[in-house]
Short mmCIF file of C-alpha atoms in Angstrom, two decimals:
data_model
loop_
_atom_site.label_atom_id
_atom_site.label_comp_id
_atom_site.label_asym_id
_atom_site.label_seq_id
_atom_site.Cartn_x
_atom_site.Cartn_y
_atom_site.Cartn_z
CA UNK A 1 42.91 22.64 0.09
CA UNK A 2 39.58 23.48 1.27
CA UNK A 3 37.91 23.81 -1.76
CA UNK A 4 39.24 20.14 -2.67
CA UNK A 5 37.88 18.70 1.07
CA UNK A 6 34.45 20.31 0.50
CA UNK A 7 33.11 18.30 -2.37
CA UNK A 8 34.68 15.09 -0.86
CA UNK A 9 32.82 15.90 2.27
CA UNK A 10 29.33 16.74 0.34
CA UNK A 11 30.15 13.27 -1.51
CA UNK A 12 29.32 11.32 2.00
CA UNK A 13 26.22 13.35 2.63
CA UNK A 14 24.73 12.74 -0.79
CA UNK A 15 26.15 9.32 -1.64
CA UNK A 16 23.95 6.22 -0.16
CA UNK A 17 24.30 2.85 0.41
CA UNK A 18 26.39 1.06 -1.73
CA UNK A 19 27.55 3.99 -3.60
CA UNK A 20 28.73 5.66 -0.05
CA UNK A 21 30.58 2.54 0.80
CA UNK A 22 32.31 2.26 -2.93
CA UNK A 23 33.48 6.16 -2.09
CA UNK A 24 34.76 5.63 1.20
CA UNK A 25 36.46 2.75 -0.05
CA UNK A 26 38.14 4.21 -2.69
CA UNK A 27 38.85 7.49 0.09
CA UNK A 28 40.30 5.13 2.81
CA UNK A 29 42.96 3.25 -0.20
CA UNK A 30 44.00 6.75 -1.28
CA UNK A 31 44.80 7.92 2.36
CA UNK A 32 47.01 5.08 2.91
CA UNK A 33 48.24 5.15 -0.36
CA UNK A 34 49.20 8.79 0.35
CA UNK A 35 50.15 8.56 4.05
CA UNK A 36 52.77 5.57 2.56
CA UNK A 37 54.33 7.73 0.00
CA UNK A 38 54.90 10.38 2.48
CA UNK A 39 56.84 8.08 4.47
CA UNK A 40 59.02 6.68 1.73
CA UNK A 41 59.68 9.96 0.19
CA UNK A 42 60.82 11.76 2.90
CA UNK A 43 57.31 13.68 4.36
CA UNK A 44 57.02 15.98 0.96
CA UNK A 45 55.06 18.93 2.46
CA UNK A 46 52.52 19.01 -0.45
CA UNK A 47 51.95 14.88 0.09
CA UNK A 48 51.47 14.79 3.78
CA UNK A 49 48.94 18.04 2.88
CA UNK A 50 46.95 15.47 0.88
CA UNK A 51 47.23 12.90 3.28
CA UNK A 52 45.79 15.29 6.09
CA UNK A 53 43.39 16.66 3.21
CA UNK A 54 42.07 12.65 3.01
CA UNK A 55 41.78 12.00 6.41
CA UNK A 56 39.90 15.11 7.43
CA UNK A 57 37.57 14.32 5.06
CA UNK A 58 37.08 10.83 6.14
CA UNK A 59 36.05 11.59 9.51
CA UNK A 60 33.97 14.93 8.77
CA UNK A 61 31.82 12.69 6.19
CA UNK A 62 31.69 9.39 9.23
CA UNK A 63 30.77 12.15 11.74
CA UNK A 64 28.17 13.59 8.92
CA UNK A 65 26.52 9.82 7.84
CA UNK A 66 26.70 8.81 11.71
CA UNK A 67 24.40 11.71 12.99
CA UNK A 68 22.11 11.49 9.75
CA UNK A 69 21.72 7.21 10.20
CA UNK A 70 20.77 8.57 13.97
CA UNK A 71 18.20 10.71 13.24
CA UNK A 72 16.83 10.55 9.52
CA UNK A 73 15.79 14.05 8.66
CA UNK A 74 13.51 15.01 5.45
CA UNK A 75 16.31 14.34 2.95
CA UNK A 76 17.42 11.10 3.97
CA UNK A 77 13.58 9.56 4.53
CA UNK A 78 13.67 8.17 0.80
CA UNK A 79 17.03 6.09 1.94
CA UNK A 80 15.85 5.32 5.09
CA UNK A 81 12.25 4.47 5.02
CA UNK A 82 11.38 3.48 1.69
CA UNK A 83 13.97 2.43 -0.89
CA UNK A 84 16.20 0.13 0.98
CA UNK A 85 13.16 -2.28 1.73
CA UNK A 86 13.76 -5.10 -1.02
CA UNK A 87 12.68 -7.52 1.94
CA UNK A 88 8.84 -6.49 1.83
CA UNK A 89 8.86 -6.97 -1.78
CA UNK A 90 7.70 -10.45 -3.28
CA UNK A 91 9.93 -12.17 -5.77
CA UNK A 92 7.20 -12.08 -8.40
CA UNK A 93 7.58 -8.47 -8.31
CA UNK A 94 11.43 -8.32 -9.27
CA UNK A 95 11.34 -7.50 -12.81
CA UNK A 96 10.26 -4.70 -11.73
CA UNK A 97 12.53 -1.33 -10.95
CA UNK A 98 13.23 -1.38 -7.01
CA UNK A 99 11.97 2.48 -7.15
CA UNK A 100 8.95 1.35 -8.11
CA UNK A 101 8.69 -2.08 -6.48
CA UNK A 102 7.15 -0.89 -2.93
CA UNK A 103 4.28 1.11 -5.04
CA UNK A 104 3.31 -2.59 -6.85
CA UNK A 105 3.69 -4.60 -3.90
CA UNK A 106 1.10 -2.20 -2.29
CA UNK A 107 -0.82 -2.07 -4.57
CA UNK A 108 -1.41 -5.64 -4.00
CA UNK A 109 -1.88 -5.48 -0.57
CA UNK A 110 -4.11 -2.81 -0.99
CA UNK A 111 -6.37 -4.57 -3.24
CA UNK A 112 -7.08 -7.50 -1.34
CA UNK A 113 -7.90 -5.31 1.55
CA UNK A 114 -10.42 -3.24 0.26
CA UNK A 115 -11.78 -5.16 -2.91
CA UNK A 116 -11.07 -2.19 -4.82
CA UNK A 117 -8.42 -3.07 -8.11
CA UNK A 118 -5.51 -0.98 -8.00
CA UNK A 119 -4.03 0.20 -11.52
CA UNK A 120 -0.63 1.47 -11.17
CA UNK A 121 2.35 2.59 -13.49
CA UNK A 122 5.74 0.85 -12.91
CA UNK A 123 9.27 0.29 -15.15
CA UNK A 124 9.49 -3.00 -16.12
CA UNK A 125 12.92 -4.41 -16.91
CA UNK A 126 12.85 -5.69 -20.23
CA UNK A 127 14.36 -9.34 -21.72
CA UNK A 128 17.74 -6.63 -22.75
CA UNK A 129 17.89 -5.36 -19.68
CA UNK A 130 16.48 -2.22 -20.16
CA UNK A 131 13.35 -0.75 -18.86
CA UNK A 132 10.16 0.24 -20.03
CA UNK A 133 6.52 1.84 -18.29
CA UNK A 134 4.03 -0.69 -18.06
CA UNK A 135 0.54 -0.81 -16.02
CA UNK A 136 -0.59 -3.27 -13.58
CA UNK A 137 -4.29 -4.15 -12.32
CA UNK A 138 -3.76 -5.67 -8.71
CA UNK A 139 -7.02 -7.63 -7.87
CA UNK A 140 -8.15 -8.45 -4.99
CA UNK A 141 -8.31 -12.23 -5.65
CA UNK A 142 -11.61 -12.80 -5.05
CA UNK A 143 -15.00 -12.15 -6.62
CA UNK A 144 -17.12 -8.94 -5.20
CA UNK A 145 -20.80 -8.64 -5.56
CA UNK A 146 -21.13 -4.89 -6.61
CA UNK A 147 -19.79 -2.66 -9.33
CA UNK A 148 -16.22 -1.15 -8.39
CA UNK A 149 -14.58 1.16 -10.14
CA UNK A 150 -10.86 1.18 -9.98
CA UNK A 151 -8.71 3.11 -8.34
CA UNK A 152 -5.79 4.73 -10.71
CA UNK A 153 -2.31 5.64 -8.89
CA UNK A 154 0.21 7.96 -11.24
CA UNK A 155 3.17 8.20 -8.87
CA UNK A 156 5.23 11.13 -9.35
CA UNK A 157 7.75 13.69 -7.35
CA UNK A 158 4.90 15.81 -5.81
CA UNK A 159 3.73 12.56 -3.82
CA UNK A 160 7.54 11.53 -2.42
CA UNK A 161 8.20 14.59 -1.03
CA UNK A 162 8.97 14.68 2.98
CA UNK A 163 7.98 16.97 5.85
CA UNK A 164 10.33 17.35 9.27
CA UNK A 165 10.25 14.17 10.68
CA UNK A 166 11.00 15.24 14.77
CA UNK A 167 10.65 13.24 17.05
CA UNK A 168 7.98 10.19 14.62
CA UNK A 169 11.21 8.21 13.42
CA UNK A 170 9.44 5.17 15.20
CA UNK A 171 6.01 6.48 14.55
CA UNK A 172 6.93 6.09 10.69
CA UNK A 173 8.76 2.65 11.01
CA UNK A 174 5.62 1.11 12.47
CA UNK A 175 3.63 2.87 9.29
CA UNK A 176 5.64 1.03 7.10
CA UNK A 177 5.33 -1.90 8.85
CA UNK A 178 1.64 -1.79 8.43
CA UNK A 179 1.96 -0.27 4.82
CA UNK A 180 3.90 -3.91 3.70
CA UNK A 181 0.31 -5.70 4.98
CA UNK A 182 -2.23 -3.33 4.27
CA UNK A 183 -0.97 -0.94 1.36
CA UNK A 184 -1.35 2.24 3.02
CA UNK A 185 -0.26 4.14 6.35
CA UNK A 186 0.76 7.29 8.09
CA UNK A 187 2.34 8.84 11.18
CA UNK A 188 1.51 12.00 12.22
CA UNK A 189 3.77 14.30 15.25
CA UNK A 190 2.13 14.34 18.70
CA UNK A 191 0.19 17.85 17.77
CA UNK A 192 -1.81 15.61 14.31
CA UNK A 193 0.39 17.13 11.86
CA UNK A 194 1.42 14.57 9.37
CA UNK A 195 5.28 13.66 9.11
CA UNK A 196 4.25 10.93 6.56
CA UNK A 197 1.64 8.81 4.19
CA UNK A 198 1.97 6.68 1.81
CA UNK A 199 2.30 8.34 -1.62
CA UNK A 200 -0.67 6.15 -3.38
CA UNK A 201 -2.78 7.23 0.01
CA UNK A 202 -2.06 10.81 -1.10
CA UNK A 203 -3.27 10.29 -5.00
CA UNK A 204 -5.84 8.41 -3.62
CA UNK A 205 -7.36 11.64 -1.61
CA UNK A 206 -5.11 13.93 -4.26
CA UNK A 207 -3.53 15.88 -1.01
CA UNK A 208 -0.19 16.09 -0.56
CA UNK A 209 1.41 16.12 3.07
CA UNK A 210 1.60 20.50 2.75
CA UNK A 211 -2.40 20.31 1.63
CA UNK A 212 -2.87 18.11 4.55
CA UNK A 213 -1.55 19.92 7.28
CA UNK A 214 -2.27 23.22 5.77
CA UNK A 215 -4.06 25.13 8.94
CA UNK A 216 -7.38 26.59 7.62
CA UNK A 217 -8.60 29.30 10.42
CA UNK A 218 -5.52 29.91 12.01
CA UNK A 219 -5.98 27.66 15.36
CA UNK A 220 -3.67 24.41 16.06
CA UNK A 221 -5.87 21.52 15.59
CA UNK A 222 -5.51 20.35 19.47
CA UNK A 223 -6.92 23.89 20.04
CA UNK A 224 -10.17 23.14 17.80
CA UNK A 225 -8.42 24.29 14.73
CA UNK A 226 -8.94 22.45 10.58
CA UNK A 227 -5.85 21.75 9.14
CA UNK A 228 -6.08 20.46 5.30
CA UNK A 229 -7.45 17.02 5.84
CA UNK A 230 -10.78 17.83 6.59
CA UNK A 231 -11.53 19.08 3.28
CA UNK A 232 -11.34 15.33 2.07
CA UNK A 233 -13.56 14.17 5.01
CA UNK A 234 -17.27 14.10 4.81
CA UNK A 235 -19.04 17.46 6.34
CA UNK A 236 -21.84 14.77 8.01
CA UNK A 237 -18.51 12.56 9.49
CA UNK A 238 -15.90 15.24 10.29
CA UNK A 239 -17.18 16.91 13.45
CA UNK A 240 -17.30 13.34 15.33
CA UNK A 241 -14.21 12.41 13.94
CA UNK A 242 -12.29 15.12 15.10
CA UNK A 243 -13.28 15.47 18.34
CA UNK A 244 -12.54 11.84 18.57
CA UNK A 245 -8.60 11.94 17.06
CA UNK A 246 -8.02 15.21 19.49
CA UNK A 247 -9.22 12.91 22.62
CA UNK A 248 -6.82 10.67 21.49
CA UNK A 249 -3.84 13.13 21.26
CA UNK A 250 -4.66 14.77 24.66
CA UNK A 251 -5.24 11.30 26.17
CA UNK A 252 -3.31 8.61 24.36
CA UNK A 253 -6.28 6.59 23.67
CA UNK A 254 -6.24 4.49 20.25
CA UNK A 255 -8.41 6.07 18.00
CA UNK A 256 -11.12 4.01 16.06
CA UNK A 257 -13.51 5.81 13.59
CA UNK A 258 -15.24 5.23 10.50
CA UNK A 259 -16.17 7.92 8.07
CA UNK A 260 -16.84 8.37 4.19
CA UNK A 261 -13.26 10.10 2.27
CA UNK A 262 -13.37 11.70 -0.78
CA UNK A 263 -11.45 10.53 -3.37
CA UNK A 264 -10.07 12.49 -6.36
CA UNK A 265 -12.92 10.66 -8.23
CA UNK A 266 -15.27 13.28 -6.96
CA UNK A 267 -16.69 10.35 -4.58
CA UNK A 268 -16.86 9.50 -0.99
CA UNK A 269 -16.38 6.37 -0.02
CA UNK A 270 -15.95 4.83 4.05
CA UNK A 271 -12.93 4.22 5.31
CA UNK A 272 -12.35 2.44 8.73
CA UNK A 273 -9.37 4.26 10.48
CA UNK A 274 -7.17 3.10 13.79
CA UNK A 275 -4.43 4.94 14.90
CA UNK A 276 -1.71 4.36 17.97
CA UNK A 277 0.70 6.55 19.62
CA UNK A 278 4.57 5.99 19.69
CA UNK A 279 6.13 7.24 23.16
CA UNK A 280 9.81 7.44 24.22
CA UNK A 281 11.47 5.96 27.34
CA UNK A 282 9.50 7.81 30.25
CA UNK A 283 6.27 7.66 28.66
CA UNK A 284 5.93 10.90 27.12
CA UNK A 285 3.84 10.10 23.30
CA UNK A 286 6.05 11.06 20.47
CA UNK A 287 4.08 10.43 17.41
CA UNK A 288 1.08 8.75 15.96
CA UNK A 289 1.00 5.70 13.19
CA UNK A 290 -1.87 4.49 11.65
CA UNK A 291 -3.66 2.89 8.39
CA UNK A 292 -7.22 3.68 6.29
CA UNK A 293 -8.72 0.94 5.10
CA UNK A 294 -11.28 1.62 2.08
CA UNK A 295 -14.47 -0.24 3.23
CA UNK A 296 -16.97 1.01 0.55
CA UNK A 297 -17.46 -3.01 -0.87
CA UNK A 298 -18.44 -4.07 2.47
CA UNK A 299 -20.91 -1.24 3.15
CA UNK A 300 -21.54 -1.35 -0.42
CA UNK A 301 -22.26 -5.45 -0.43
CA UNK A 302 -24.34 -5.22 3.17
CA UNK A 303 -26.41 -2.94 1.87
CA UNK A 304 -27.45 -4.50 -1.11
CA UNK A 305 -27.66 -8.04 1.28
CA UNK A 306 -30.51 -5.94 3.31
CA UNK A 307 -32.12 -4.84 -0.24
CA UNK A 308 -32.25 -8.19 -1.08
CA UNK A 309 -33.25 -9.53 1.89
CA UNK A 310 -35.71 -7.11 2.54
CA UNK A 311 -37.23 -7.82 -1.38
CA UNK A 312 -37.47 -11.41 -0.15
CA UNK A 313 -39.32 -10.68 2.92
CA UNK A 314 -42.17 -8.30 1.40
CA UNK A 315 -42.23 -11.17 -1.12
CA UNK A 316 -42.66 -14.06 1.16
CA UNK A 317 -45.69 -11.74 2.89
CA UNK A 318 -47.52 -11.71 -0.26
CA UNK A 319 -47.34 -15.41 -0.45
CA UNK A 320 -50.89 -16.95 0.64
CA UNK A 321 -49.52 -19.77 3.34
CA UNK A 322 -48.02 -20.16 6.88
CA UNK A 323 -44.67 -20.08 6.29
CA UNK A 324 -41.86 -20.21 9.13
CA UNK A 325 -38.32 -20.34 9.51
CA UNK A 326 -35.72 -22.09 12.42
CA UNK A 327 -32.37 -21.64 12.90
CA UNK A 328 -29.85 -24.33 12.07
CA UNK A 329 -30.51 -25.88 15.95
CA UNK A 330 -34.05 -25.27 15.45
CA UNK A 331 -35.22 -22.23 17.52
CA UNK A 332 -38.31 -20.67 15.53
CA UNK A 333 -36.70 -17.23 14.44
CA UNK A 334 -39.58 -15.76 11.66
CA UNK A 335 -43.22 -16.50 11.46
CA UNK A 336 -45.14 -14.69 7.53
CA UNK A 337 -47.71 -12.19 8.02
CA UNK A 338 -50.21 -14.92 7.09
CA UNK A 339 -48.67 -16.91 9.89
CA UNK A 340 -49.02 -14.65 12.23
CA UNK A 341 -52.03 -13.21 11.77
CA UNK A 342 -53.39 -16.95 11.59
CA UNK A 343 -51.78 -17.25 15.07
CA UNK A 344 -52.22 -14.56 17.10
CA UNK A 345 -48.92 -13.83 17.97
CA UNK A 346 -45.30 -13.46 16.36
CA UNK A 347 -42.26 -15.18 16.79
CA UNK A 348 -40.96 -14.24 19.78
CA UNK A 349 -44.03 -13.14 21.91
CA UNK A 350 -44.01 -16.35 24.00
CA UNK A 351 -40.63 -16.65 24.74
CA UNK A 352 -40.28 -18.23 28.04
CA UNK A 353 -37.30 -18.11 31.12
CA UNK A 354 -35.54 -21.12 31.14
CA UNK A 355 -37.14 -23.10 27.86
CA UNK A 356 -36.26 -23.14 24.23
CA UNK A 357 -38.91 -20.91 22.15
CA UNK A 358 -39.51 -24.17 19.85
CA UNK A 359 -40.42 -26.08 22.87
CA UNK A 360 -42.90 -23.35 24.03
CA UNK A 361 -44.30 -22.43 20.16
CA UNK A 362 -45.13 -26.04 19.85
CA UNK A 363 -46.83 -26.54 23.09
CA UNK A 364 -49.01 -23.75 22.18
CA UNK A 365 -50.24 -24.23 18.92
CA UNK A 366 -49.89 -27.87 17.80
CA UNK A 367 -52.77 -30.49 19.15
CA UNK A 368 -51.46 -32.78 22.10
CA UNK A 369 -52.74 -35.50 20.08
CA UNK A 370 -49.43 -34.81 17.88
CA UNK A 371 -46.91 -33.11 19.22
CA UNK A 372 -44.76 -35.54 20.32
CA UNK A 373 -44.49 -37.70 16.70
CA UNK A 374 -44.57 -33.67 15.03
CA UNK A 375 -41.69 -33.29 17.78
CA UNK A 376 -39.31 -36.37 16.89
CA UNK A 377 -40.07 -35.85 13.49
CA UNK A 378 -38.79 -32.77 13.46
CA UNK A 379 -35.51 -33.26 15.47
CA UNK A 380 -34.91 -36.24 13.02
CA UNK A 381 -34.80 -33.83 10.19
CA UNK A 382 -32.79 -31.36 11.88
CA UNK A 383 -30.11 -33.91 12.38
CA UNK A 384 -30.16 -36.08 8.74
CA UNK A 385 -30.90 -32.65 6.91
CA UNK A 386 -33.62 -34.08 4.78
CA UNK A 387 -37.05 -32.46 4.32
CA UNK A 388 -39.73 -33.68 6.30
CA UNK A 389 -44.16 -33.02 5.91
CA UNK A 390 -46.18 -33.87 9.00
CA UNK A 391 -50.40 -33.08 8.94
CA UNK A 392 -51.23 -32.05 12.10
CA UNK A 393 -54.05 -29.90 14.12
CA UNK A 394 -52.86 -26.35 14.71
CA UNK A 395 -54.46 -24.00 16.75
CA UNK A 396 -55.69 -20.66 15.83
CA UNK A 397 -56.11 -17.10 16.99
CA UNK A 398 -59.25 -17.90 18.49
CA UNK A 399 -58.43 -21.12 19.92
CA UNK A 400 -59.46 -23.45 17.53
CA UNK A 401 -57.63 -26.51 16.05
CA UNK A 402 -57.61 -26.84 12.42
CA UNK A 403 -55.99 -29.21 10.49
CA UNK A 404 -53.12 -28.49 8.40
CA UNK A 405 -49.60 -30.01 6.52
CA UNK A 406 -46.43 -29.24 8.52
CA UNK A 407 -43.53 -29.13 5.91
CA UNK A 408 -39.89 -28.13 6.28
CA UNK A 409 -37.14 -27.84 4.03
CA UNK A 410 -33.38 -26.89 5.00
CA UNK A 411 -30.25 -25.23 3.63
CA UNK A 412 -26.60 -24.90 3.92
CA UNK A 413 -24.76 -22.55 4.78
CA UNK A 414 -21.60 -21.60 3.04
#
């Protein structure tokens, strides 16, 4: 008898949704089938044994699935965490296999973030029902400025598997949570070991959750220790960094940091990182969730903005004329080297408490016989938008007034 009730009972810890239902569907109908035939025959020893032998294993696989829906453990993270989640899928996304469908949807997500395309290798169901591996490119949806290579995700087994979860259950709900907007999370245990990360956040770094929490001289890493991680963490970045997350698990600060990651690419790249802790009813911090967010086309994009800018400028000081620039209400904000030297002074030297610096510029270097018609002039452009020239006296380094053509011409701003 008990070598019939222990694969019935290993059925209800393996089985999972609708499959465990179906079972204990089919287990509860053949326990009253068998408890009703006892009865009507008379109790037959060998039919009330299978009866007993039903109903045992009914409530030893209940008891089983009751404790494991409690408390997910390592084996039942797939089922709990990540493949019943159909919700945070889109519809446009359901040709393709549900196994696959929360690596496309962050992909996605994980695009638009970052500006970075995400390729990706999914099973797409097929017009006879079958499926087949296809790729997908997930853009970000709008255009970026600077070259950007793509990054390449080949899901496999190595990147599902699960460490002991403990005490993060909540730690690695909120991750997923953030996963469905941003495309990639963790949760580490209140010590920084990781208990989860997204599997395309592990290609993406090619460390799996053993590499990352692999200790490297021996010390936990609230003691000062390296566990794995820091090997895919700039050597410039990674002393601020982690001084900064092991405040954060002695203190329960949030932790905010940007450093550069290396990808599997052989590059590193910044990443902007915020983490929170997870704590249980009297306060006591339980686990840690968090995302990475690839920020390499911003810091890319700004810096080429100051190339360019800076280009511009050392052109525009090469130009022979006065040239100046206002803000959009007005306010003088860069005088040319030309301009400046024909002046005296630069933009800002005769700012003045309590007055506008285009008020006080003015004062100072345009004649009195024309600053009030230069004045009105210029407030009438600033408010139609159109270009304006004014010829005026304008006063020089060594106080002189020489006469010269005021012109202006605005812009918009997008």
């Amino acid at each position: 008898m008990l070598g019939l009730l222990c694969p019935i009972v290993a059925a209800f810890v393996l089985l999972n949704g609708r499959l465990r239902s179906q079972f204990r569907a089919v287990l509860v109908a053949g326990f009253l089938i068998s408890a009703i035939v006892a009865v009507v025959e008379g109790s037959e020893p060998t039919v009330i044994s299978i009866a007993v032998l039903f109903g045992l294993s009914f409530l030893i696989g209940e008891v089983i699935r009751a404790s494991n829906e409690e408390v997910p453990n390592s084996n039942s993270l797939v089922t709990a965490f990540m493949d019943d989640r159909d919700e945070d899928v889109p519809p446009s996304l359901s040709v393709i296999h549900p196994e696959d469908r929360l690596l496309a949807s962050h992909a996605v997500a994980y695009a638009f973030w970052t500006g970075v395309p995400q390729v990706v290798k999914y099973r797409q169901r097929q017009a006879d029902g079958k499926y087949s591996v296809a790729e997908m490119r997930a853009e970000p949806g709008y255009s970026v400025s600077v070259n950007v290579d793509p990054m390449v995700s080949d899901c496999n087994e190595r990147w599902l598997k699960m460490g002991p979860v403990g005490e993060t259950a909540d730690a690695i709900r909120a991750a997923k949570v953030i996963e469905s907007l941003y495309g990639k999370a963790w949760a580490l245990n209140a010590e920084g070991q990781f208990t989860y990360v997204t599997p395309s956040g592990q290609i993406a770094i090619g460390m799996t959750l053993e590499d990352l929490n692999r200790p490297l001289n021996g010390r936990p890493f609230l003691d000062g220790g390296d566990n794995g991680w820091s090997l895919g963490v700039h050597p410039d970045d990674y002393p601020q960094a982690a001084e900064a997350f092991r405040h954060s698990l002695r203190t329960g600060e949030h932790w905010h940091v940007e450093y550069r990651m290396l990808r599997t690419t052989g590059q590193y790249v910044w990443h902007r990182i915020a983490a929170r802790p997870t704590a249980d009813a009297t306060g006591r911090i339980t686990g840690w969730y968090g995302t990475s967010v690839d920020i390499d086309v911003y810091k890319r994009t700004e810096m080429a903005l100051r190339e360019s800018e800076g280009s511009l400028r050392q052109l525009i000081e090469t130009v022979p004329a006065l040239i100046w620039c206002t803000s959009a209400d007005g306010e003088p904000i860069y005088f040319s080297q030309q301009f400046r030297d024909f002046l005296g002074f630069d933009v800002d030297a005769k700012d003045v408490v309590g007055r506008t610096r285009l008020s006080v510029v003015l004062e100072e270097i345009v004649h009195p016989d024309y600053r009030q018609r230069l004045t009105e002039t210029f407030f009438d452009a600033l408010q139609t938008g159109e270009p304006f020239s004014f010829k005026h006296r304008l006063r020089r380094f060594d106080g002189q007034f020489s006469l010269g053509r005021n012109a202006r011409r605005g812009h918009e701003e997008s």
